[in-house]
Amino acid sequence: MMKSPNLKLVFFTCFLGFSSYLPGQAQQNAVQQVLLQKSKAIVSQYVAKFDRPAVRIPSQVAVDAPLLGNGSTGVAIGGTSDRQTYYLARNDFWRLKSGFNESYPAVLGKVEVAIPMLKTASYKVDLDLYTAVATSTFQTGDKALEIRSFVSEKDDCLILQFQNKGKQQISGQINLLLPADEQFKNNPPAESLFPAVTQQETRGNGTILISRGFEELVDIPTKAAAAGKIITQQQPAFNLDAGESLTYVCALSSNFKNKDCVEKVLKTIASLDLKNVKLLEREHKKWWADFWAESYIEIPDKVIEKQYYLSHYVMGSCSRDPQFAPPIFGTWITQEIPNWNGDYHLNYNYMAPYYGLYSSNHLGAAGSYEQPLLDFMERGKFYSKEITGISDGLLYPVGIGPKGMETTRQNAIMESAFGGYIQGGQVEHKGLFFGQKSNVSYGVTNMATAFYTTYDRNYAQKIYPYVRGAAVFWSNYVKKDAKGRYVIFNDAIHEGTVGDSNPILSLGLVRQTLQLAADLSDYLDLDRQLAANWIQVKENLATFPVQERDGQPVFRYTEKGPAWWNDNSLGIQHIFPAMQLDLGSDQYWIDIARNTISQMGRWTDNNGTNSFFPAAVRVGYNVDSILYHLNQYSRHTYPNGFQLNNPHGIENCSTVPTTINQMLCGVHHQVIKLFPVWNKQQAAQFANLRVDGAFLVSSKLENGAVAYVEILSEQGRNLILDNPWPGQKVSCRKNGKMKETMQGNRLHIKTTKGDRVYLVAGV
């Protein structure tokens, strides 16, 4: 008789193989439980540690503070030991007015914890990534205070749990305040302080209420509110004896979530007691446990691994609202009128934070991406028709906000302070384009990834009007030259290089746009005739321009215009995120791509790392070089994960996840490759990485060989897999049943929706 397997051992060493023997629902439950356990074991190792107060706060750019958030509310922890300050902001609280420097995410207020007796106390904040709970500890002599803080998944509450850990009584006060003067920028005419309607009052039950709103000179009125109090007492002052605890709750909302957001926050505060707070914490921790269980990776380099999970923590904290995407600095807006209006900048900044979420299977966090782009379509059609004469196409400027706002539209502010944009031809029909036509296709990049990795029909229907508009624009905008090529003209590769022809970035993005539009047309059975033309244009589009540098053929930035640029990474973005070259491409192009990567060397570029590292992987650049530079990149951060001395915010949250995911598992010319750019002598493991074809892939590399591969087929598409065991026969089990023995360098497997395919070497 066979002995029963040691379930715990099987789960943690080869759980996918064991689960493949179980029937349907039992198999699914077993896999989910092990994903929960394994992800907890990995992610709970990592704590973001802060041993000194943040100094870049409040700030018009990315802060260096501990970060909390639930995708709607963001809290950045600033201040010193004796005056901890929790800065409050929301993704859905903007000043909404189309105009240059008139639309931006706004600040709401702050919770200030004043404890003068801790002025000389030590400072320590430990942010646990797995639970998304920050523990602040302040100690001087016999006085010691601990504050645990988190932003609840439910009810939009900031929870502060105080405990006196010392031997002396701790006395202090907790105030909920409107923003201070230091949180505003008033530098007219470039940056003006616009009127806001504010409210601050203390209610009889000890609740403090604040609200801010924009009602005058706006396109859409907005308002946000917060109410806070210490549970069990009716005043903001407190005295904590040794060992005693207290809990403070601050509830937040906006007019987009509740018609009367003031009434909502007051009602929430009134309903909360200690029992309900414990329930909020349980639900909060469950959400994060489920988030981490959506996928995991495990690699030897723990510096990179920590940055991988820290990057996802930041995105999980700020990106969950399907109507309001996080601005460029995430939800952590601490000073009004942040740089670049804190808007959705469409010449890469807005797209970049999302790159790594799809392959990591964090589709919920990626779900905020599309709506701002869809909301701007009416204005995009206007620009397409008025500027280029193309009806039914889409042409987008550089800056937009939520709800169809245009943050860079010509107005009196631009005319008086930034007239050079107008005089230099970078403004067209009052839209700031910087001479670039590529913004609308930049928007397609993540839509393409989301569609090809899910094949979700509802999603396809949602994005099709946008992708169709982009394809209509480009198929009518390009011109045929004497060689029979379709040529892109008057399209700047960089901001302000007006008049460029065949910029390499657009040559990649346009190909991606036209192919996605045609694939969606086929998938949805729409616009067949248009789709045939889209493919015809794509196949005859000018090839990527090439030049010679230092005796090597490399890509040229444009055919006519700048040949090279000494920063940024636009010269390789046709590889990523436009996805036009990979390991299945012609070796001629791969060699040129690798040469270009070497010549550019943009491993620490302020703007380009989120595309540069993944592009290097896509073309099989030297693995040791990629990992060395990725380790250095991961060390060059503030404790919260933002890049050191880089003013930008969340855009680099994709750099490490996208790079590592593609190194471990990628699709190249429709073929799944395991560990395609990886040192096979380094152990690695991953589960539930999402790839093209709507497949979730799991595998493990140990002792120089692949131990197994398991693939869940969400949509029942046919899969092609490079044989992980070249020259060997492969045993294939499907849904717990033996299917067949396979062999060959490339394995072709037909699947149906929900199939779980498990492969090992041998019979």
XYZ file of N, CA and C in Angstrom, residues 94 98 123 142 148 299 326 338 373 390 416 537 584 590 642 655 668:
51
model
N -9.604 66.204 -6.345
C -8.853 67.061 -7.243
C -9.537 68.424 -7.351
N -10.180 72.241 -16.597
C -9.285 72.084 -17.735
C -8.543 73.379 -17.987
N 13.616 57.693 17.183
C 12.586 57.592 16.151
C 12.756 56.275 15.403
N 12.653 56.514 30.577
C 11.564 55.622 30.977
C 10.286 55.850 30.179
N 0.628 51.958 16.343
C 0.362 51.102 15.173
C -0.644 51.827 14.293
N 13.667 34.425 -5.277
C 14.960 34.407 -5.948
C 16.066 34.565 -4.906
N -4.320 56.695 -9.472
C -3.390 57.497 -8.672
C -2.617 58.472 -9.548
N 1.249 70.022 -7.050
C 2.513 69.272 -7.142
C 3.135 69.452 -8.520
N -8.341 57.527 -19.560
C -8.126 57.555 -21.003
C -9.453 57.490 -21.750
N -8.590 64.367 -39.305
C -9.006 62.960 -39.270
C -10.201 62.816 -38.346
N 0.962 83.781 -20.008
C 1.770 84.771 -19.297
C 3.088 84.222 -18.777
N -1.400 48.525 -43.265
C -0.548 49.652 -42.897
C 0.590 49.177 -41.996
N 12.201 35.799 -30.066
C 11.760 35.119 -31.281
C 11.982 35.933 -32.533
N 17.908 41.447 -32.984
C 18.332 41.171 -31.607
C 19.741 41.711 -31.363
N 10.680 54.566 -3.194
C 10.872 55.567 -4.229
C 12.362 55.754 -4.486
N 9.602 48.790 -12.302
C 10.912 48.413 -12.833
C 11.334 47.011 -12.401
N 7.432 34.878 -26.053
C 8.197 35.447 -27.151
C 7.668 34.845 -28.449
